[in-house]
Coordinates of C-alpha atoms in Angstrom, one line a residue:
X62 CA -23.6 -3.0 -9.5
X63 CA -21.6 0.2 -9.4
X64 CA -18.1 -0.3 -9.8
X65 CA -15.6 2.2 -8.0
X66 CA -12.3 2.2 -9.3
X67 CA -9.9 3.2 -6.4
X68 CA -7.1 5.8 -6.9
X69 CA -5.8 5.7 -3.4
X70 CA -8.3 8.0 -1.3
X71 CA -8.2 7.5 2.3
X72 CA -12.4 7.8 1.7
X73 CA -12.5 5.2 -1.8
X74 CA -14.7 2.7 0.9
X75 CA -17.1 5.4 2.3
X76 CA -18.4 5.4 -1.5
X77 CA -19.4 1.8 -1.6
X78 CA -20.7 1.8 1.9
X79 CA -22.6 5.0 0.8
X80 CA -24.0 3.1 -2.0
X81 CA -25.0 -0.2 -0.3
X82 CA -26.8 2.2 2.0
X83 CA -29.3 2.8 -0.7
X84 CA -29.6 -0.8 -1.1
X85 CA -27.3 -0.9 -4.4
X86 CA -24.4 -3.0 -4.8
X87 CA -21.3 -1.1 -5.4
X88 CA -17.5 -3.6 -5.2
X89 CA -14.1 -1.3 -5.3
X90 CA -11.3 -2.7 -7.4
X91 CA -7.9 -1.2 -8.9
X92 CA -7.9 1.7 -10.9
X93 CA -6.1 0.2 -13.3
X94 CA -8.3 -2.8 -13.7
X95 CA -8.6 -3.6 -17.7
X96 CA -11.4 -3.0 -20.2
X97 CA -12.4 -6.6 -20.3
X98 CA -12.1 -7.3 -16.5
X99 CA -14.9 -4.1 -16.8
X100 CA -16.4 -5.6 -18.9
X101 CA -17.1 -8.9 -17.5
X102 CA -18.2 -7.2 -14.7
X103 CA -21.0 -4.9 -16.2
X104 CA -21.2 -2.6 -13.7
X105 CA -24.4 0.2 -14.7
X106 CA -21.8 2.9 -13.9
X107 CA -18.5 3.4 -12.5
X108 CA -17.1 6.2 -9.9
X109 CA -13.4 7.2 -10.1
X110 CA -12.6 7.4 -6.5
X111 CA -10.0 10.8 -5.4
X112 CA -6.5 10.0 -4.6
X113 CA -3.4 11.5 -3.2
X114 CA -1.5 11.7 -6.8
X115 CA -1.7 14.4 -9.5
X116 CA -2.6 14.4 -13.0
X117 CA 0.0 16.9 -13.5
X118 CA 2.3 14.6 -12.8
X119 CA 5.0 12.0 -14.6
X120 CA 3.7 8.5 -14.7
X121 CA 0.1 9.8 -12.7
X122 CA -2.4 6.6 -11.9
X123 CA -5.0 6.4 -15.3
X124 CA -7.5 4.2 -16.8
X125 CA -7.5 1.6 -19.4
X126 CA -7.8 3.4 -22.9
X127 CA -11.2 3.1 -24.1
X128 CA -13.8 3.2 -20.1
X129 CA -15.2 6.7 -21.3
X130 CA -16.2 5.1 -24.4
X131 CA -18.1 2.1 -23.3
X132 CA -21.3 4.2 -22.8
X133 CA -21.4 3.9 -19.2
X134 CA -22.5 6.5 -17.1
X135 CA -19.1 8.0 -15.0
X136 CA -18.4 9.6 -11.7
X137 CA -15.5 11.3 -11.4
X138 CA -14.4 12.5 -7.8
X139 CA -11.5 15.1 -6.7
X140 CA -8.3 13.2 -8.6
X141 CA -11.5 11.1 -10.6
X142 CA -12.7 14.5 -11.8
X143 CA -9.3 15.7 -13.3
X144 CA -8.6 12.6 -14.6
X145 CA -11.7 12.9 -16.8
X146 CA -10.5 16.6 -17.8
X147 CA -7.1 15.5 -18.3
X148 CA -8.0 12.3 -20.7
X149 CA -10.9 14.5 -22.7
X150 CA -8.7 16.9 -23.5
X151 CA -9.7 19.6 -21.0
X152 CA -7.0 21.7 -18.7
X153 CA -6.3 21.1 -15.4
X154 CA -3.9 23.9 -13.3
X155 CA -2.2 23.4 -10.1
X156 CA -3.8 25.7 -7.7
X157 CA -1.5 28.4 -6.2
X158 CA -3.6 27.3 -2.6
X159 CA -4.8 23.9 -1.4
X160 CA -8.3 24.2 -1.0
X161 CA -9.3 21.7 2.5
X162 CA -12.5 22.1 4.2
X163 CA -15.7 23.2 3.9
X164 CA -16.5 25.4 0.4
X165 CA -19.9 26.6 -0.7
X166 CA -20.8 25.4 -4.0
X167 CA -24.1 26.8 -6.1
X168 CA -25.5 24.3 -8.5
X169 CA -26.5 25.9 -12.0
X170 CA -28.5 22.6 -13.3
X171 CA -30.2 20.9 -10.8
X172 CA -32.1 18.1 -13.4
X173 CA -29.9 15.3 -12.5
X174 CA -26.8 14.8 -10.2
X175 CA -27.7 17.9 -8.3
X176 CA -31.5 16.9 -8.4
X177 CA -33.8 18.0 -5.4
X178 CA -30.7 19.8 -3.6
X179 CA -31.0 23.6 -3.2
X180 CA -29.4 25.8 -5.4
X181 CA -26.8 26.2 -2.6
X182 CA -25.1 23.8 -0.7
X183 CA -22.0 23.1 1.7
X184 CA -19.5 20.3 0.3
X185 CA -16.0 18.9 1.6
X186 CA -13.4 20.3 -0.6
X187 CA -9.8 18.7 -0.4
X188 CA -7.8 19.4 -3.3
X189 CA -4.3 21.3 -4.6
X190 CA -5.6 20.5 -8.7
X191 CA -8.3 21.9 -10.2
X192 CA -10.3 22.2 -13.6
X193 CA -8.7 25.4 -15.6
X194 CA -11.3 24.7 -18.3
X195 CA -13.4 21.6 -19.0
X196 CA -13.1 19.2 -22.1
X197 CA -14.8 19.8 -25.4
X198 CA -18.1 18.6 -24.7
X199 CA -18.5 19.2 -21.1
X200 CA -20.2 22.1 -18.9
X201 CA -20.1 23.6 -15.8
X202 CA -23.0 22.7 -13.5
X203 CA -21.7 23.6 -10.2
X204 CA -18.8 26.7 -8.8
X205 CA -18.0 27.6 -5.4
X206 CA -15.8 31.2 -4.4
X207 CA -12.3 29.6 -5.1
X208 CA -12.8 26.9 -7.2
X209 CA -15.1 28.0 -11.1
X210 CA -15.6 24.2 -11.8
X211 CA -17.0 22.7 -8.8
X212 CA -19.1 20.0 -11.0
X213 CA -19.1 19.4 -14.7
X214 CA -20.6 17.2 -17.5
X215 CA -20.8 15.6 -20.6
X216 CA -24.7 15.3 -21.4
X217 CA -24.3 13.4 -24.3
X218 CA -22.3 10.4 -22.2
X219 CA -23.4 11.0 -18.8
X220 CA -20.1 11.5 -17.6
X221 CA -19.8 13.8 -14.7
X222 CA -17.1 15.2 -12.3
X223 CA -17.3 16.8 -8.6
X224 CA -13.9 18.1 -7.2
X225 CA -15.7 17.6 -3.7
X226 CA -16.2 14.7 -1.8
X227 CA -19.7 14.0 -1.8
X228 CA -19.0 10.3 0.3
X229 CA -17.7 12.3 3.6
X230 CA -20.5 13.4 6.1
X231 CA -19.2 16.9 6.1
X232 CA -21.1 17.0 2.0
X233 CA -24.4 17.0 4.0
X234 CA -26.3 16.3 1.0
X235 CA -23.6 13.9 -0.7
X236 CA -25.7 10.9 -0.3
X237 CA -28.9 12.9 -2.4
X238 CA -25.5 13.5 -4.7
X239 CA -24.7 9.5 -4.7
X240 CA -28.3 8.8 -4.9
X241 CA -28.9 10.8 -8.1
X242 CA -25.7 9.3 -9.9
X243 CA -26.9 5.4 -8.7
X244 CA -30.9 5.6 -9.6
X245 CA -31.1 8.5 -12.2
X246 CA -28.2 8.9 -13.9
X247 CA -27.8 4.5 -14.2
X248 CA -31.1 3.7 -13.1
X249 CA -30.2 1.3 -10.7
X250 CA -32.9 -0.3 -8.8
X251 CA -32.3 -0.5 -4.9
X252 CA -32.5 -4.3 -4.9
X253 CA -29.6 -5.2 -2.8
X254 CA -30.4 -6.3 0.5
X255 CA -27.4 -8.0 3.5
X256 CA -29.6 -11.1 2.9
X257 CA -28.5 -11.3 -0.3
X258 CA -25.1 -11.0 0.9
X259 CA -25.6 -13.9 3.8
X260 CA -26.4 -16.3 0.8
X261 CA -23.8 -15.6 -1.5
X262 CA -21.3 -15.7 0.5
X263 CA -22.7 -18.9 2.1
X264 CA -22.9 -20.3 -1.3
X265 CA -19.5 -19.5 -2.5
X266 CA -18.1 -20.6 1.3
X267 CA -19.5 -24.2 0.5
X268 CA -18.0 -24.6 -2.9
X269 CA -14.6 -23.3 -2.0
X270 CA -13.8 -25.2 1.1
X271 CA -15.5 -28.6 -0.6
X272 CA -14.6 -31.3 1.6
X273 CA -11.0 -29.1 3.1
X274 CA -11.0 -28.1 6.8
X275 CA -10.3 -24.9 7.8
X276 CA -9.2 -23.0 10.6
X277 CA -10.7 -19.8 12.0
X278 CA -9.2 -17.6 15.1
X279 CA -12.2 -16.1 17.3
X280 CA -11.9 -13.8 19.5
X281 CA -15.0 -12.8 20.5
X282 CA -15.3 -9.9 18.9
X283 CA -17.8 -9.1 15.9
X284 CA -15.9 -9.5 13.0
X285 CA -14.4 -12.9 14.1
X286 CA -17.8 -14.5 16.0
X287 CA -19.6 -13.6 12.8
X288 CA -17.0 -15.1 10.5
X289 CA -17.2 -18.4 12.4
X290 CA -20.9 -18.4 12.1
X291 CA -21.1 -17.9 8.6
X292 CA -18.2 -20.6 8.4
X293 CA -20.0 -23.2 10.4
X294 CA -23.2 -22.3 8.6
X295 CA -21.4 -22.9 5.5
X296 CA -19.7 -26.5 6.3
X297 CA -20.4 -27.0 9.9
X298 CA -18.0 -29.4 11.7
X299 CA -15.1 -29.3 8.9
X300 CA -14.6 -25.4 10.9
X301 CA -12.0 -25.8 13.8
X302 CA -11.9 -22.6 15.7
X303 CA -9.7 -21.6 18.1
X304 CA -9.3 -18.9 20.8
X305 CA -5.7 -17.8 22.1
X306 CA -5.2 -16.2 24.9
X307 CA -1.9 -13.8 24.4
X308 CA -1.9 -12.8 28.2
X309 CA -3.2 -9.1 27.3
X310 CA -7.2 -9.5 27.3
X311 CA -9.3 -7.8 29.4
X312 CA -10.3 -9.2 32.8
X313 CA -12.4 -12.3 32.6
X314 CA -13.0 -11.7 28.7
X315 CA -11.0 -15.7 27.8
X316 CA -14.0 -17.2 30.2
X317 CA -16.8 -15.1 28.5
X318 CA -15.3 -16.0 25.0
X319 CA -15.3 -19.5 25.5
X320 CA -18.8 -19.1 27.1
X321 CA -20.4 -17.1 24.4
X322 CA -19.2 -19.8 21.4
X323 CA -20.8 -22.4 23.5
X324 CA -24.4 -21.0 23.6
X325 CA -23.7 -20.1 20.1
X326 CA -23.3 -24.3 19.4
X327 CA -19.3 -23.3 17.8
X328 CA -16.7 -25.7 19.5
X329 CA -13.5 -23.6 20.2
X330 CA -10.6 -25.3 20.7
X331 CA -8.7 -23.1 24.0
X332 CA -5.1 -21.9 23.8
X333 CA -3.1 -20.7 26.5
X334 CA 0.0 -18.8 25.4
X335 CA 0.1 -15.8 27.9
X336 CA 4.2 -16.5 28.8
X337 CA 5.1 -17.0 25.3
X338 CA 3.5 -13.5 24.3
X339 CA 4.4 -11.8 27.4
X340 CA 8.3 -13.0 27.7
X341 CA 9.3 -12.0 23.9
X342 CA 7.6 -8.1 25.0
X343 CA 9.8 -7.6 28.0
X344 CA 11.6 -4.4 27.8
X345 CA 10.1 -3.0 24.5
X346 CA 8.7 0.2 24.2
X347 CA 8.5 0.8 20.6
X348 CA 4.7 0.3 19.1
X349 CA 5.7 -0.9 15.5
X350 CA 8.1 -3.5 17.4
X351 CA 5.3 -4.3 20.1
X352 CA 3.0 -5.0 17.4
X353 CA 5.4 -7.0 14.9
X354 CA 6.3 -9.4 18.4
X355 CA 2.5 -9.6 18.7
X356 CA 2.2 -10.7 15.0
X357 CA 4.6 -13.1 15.1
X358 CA 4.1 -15.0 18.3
X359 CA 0.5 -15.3 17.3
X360 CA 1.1 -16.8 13.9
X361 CA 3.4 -19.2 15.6
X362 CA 0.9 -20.4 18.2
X363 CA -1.7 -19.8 16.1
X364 CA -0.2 -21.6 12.6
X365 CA 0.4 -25.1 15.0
X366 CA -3.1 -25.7 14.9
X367 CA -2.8 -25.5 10.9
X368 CA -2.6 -28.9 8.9
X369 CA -1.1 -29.2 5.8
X370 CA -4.4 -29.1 3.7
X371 CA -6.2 -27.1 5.6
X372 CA -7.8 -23.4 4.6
X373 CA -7.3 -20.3 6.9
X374 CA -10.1 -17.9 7.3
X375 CA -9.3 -14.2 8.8
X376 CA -11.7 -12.0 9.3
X377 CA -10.3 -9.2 7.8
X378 CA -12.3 -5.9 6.8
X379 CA -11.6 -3.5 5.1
X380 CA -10.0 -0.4 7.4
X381 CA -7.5 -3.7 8.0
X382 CA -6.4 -3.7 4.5
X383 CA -6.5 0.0 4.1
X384 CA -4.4 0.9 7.2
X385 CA -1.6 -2.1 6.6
X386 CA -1.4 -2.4 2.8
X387 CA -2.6 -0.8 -0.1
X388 CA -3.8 -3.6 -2.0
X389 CA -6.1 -1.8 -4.1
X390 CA -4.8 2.0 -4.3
X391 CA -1.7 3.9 -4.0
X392 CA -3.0 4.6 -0.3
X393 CA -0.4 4.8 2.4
X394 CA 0.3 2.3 5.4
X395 CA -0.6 3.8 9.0
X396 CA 0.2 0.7 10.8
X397 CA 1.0 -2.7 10.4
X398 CA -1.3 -5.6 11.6
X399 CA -0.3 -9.5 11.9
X400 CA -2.8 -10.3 9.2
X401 CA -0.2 -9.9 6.2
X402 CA 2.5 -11.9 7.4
X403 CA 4.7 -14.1 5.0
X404 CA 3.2 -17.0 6.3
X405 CA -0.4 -15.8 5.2
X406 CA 1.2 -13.9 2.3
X407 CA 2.4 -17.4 1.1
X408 CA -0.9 -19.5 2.0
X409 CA -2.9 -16.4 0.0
X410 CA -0.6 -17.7 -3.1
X411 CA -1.5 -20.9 -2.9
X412 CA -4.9 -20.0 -2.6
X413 CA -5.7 -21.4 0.9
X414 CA -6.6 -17.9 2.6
X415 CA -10.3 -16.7 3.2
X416 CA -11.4 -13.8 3.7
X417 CA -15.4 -13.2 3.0
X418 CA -15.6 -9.7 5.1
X419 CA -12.7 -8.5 3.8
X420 CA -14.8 -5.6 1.8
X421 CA -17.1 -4.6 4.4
X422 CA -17.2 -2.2 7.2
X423 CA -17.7 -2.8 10.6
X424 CA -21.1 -1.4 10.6
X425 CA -22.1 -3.7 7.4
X426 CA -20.5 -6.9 9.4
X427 CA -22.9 -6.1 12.3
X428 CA -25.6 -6.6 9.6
X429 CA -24.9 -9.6 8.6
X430 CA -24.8 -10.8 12.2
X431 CA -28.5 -9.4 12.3
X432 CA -29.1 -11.7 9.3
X433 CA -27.6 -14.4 11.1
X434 CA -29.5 -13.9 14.4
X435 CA -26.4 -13.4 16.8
X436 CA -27.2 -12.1 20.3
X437 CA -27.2 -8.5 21.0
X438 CA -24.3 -8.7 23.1
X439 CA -21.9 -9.8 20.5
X440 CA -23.7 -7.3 17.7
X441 CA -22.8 -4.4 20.1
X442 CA -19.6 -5.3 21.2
X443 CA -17.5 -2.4 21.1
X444 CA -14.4 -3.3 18.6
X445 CA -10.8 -4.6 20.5
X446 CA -7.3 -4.5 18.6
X447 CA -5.9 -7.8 17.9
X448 CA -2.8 -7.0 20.1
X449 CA -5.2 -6.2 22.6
X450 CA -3.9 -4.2 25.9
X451 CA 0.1 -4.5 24.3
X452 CA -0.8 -1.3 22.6
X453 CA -2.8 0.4 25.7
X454 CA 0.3 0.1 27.2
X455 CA 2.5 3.0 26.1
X456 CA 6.0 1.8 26.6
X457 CA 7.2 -1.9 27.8
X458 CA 4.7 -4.5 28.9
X459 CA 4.6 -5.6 32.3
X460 CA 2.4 -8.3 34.1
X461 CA 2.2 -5.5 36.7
X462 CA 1.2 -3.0 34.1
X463 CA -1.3 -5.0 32.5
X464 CA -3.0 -5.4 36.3
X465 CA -2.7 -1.8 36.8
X466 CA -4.8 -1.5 33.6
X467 CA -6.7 -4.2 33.8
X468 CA -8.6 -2.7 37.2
X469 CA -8.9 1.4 35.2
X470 CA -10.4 -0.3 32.3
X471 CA -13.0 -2.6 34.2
X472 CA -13.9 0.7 36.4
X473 CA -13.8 2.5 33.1
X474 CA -16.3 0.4 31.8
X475 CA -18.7 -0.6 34.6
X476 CA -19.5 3.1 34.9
X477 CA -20.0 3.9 31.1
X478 CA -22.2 0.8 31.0
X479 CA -24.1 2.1 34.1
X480 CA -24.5 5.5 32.6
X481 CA -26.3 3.6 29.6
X482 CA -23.7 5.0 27.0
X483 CA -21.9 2.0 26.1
X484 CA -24.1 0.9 23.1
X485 CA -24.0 4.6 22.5
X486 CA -20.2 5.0 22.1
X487 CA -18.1 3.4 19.3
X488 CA -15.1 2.9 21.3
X489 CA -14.2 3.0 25.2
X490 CA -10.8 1.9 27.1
X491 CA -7.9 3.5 29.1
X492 CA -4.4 3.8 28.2
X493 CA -1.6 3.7 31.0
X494 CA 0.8 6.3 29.8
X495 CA 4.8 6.3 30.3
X496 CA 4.5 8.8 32.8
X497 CA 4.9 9.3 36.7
X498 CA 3.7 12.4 38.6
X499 CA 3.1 13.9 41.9
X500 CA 0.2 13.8 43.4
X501 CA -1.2 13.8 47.3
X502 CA -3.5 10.8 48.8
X503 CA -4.0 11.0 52.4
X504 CA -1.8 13.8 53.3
X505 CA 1.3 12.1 51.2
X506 CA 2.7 12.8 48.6
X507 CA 2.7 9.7 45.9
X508 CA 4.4 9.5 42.8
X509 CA 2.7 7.3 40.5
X510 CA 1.5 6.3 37.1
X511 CA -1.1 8.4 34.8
X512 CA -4.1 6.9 32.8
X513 CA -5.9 8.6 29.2
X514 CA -9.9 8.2 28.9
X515 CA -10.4 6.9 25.7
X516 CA -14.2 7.6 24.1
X517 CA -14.9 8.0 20.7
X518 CA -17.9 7.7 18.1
X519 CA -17.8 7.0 14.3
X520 CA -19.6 5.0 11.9
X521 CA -17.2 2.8 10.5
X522 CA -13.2 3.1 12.4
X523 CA -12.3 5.3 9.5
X524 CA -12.8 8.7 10.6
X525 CA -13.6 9.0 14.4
X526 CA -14.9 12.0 16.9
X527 CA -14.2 12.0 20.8
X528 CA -17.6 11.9 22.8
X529 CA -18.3 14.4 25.0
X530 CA -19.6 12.6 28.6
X531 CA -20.8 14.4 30.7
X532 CA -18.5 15.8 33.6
X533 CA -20.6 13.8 36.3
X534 CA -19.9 10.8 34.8
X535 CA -15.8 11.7 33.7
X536 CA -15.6 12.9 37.8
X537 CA -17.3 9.6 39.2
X538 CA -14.9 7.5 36.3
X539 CA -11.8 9.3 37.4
X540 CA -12.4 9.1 41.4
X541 CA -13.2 5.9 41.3
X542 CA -9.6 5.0 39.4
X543 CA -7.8 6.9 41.9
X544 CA -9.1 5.3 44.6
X545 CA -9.0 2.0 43.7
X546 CA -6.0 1.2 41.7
X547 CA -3.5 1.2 43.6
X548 CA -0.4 3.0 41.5
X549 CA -2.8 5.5 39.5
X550 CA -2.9 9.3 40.6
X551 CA -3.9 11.4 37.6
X552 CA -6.7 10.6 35.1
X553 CA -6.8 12.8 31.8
X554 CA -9.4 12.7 28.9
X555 CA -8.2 12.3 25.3
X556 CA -10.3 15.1 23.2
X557 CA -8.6 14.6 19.8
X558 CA -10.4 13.4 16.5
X559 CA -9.5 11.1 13.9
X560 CA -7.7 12.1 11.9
X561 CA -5.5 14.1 12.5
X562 CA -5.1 11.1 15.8
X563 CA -5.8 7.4 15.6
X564 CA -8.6 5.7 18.0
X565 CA -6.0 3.6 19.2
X566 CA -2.5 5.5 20.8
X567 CA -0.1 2.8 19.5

């Protein structure tokens, strides 16, 4: 495999998904992550992954003494490139300007990480360091106009450095870049396939639950369906799973839930819970608290169903863990989610929690339900939040609110359905805003509620762009919400990217 040590980068994941892509195994683990624990793992090259710190400064995130000497070929990337300076004795210099965007860097060697790219090329730049002047041994292979050492190198130990980001899809030819470090540089063979993945984690499912019950939520969605069938696969009827419903689903989506497990052959246990969500939400507007309330009335529904012996499974991936809690990086929290809790905080300590997607993407996870022959229907399935329409409802939660919603986002959807862009789009839904305005229907004036078109497209929920439908479709969409919900007058579209936004409002 290729092991990528993580330093904190919001993009540390995009370099093992990059890699799997080529059919190679790559596994991310802490930057800090000893010579032995390396070791053991005997990886046939390691990437240091870019990161928010500085070199320059006190107490700056590092390796264990002795990686560059193992005779492993290296990677170093943005903050992974200055490291290697830093430790090889080379000079790194805090730039007078932060260099962010798109750069033009011109290759000098092209004979192996730059192999088969022209001699010019357009990378993703995002840095305030840079490399002054590389360490004893190394050379420059690669400058662009306001950075001298775009890519360097140590021949003699195939250790290399980009201070671009060759994972991001604005390095066009960062994969050929990924490539060339994977199979020429380490001569890895592209012999990893999601199969292999379906079996392993079978495998290791079976040994770990043994003869234990455990406990799976579904909801329908991709990640948890294919969790359950890879659980049920695994030990068959020692899986309970069970569906909640919190009160703030979409219409009819408990019935086709419930419907879907049992043509799948999964018995679902069925929870209703909608007052004891909905009366704990009444009058707060704050997301954080909305989501917390969320959180916490699921757990306690949820944890009834929970014997004392029994395993939990979540179906966590990874933009879960890297948008609640850094558990492998110095990366920041964006928001919080219910699936680090104390109560599954203390059942991970005592080593009852499993999590077998908790490393892949969502795009990865819709592979494996390939491997395991789901229907279409649940493969494509654009993704839902766990506190489901709470946060599409910007400001306090109403059971007149949710109606209101409920009625836009069924219009919302029939039509992009219709249109045949559903499958097409990675993410759909309207969002009832906080806000009243004037409007005229039938020659009177109203004074109602206003709703945000939702519509984005991205590869994995990490970085996401807003789809551009055609204005037929966004008229027909918007007149048809105005004219059928009763307390809507004013329909906008929501054109901004993530980041600097997130796909979800709250």
């Amino acid at each position: 495999m290729i092991l990528i040590l993580d330093f904190g980068s919001q993009y540390t994941q995009l370099i093992a998904r990059k890699i799997r892509g080529l059919h190679i195994f790559a596994e991310i683990a802490p930057y800090h992550l000893s010579l032995r624990e390396i070791r053991e793992k005997n990886p046939k090259g390691i990437i240091l992954s870019g990161g928010p710190a500085s070199v320059l400064e006190k107490g700056a995130p590092t390796i264990a003494p002795g990686i560059l000497e193992l005779g492993i070929p290296i990677l170093g990337i943005c903050y992974g490139m200055q490291l290697l300076t830093k430790l090889s004795g080379g000079r790194v210099k805090r730039s007078s300007t932060r260099e962010y965007g798109r750069a033009d860097i011109h290759a000098s060697d092209q004979s192996d990480l730059f192999h088969g790219l022209p001699a010019c090329s357009t990378v993703w730049m995002s840095h305030g360091d840079s490399v002054g002047a590389p360490p004893p041994g190394f050379e420059r292979i690669a400058h662009s106009g306001d950075c001298p050492v775009a890519a360097m190198r140590d021949p003699g130990r195939s250790i290399f450095g980009v201070q671009f980001h060759p994972e991001v899809h604005h390095t066009p030819h960062g994969v050929k870049i990924l490539r060339n470090f994977a199979k020429r540089i380490c001569r890895h063979k592209s012999d990893w396939r999601m199969s292999d993945f379906v079996e392993r984690t079978t495998r290791e499912l079976r040994e770990r639950i043994g003869k234990k019950r455990i406990l799976c939520g579904v909801s329908g969605g991709v990640d948890s369906t294919v969790l359950a069938v890879l659980l049920h696969r695994a030990v068959g009827s020692r899986l309970k799973s069970v569906f909640v419903d919190n009160g703030l689903l979409r219409e009819g989506e408990a019935r086709t839930v419930i419907d879907r497990f049992r043509k799948i052959g999964i018995p679902v246990k069925f929870v209703q819970a909608s007052k004891q969500f909905l009366n704990p939400l009444k009058g707060v507007k704050n997301p954080e608290r909305k989501r917390r309330i969320i959180g916490r009335v699921f757990i306690d529904v949820f944890f009834r169903e929970l014997k004392k012996t029994d395993l939990l499974a979540q179906g966590t991936l990874y933009p879960d863990v890297i948008e609640s809690v850094s558990v492998r990086g110095p990366s920041a929290t964006i928001k919080t989610h219910h699936n680090r809790v104390k109560e599954v905080l203390r059942l991970e300590k005592q080593n009852r929690l499993v999590e077998p997607l908790k490393n892949l993407f969502k795009d990865e996870v819709r592979e494996v339900g390939k491997e395991l022959e789901l229907p279409e229907e649940v493969l494509l399935r654009q993704p839902f939040p766990g506190p489901g329409l709470g946060v599409r409802i910007l400001g306090a939660v109403t059971p007149e609110r949710l109606s209101v919603l409920r009625k836009a986002d069924v219009i919302l959807l029939e039509e992009i359905k219709s249109a045949g862009l559903y499958h097409k789009i990675w993410q759909t839904f309207c969002v009832l805003l906080p806000i009243r305005s004037v409007g005229v229907m039938g020659d009177e004036r109203t004074y109602d509620n206003a709703v945000a078109i939702r519509a984005v497209k991205s590869m994995d929920g990490m970085t996401a762009d807003w789809v551009r439908i055609p204005h037929k479709i966004l008229s027909r969409i918007s007149g048809r919400i105005i004219n059928e919900v009763a307390g809507i007058n004013r329909v906008v579209y929501d054109i901004s990217t993530k980041p600097p936004s997130t796909i979800e409002w709250e």
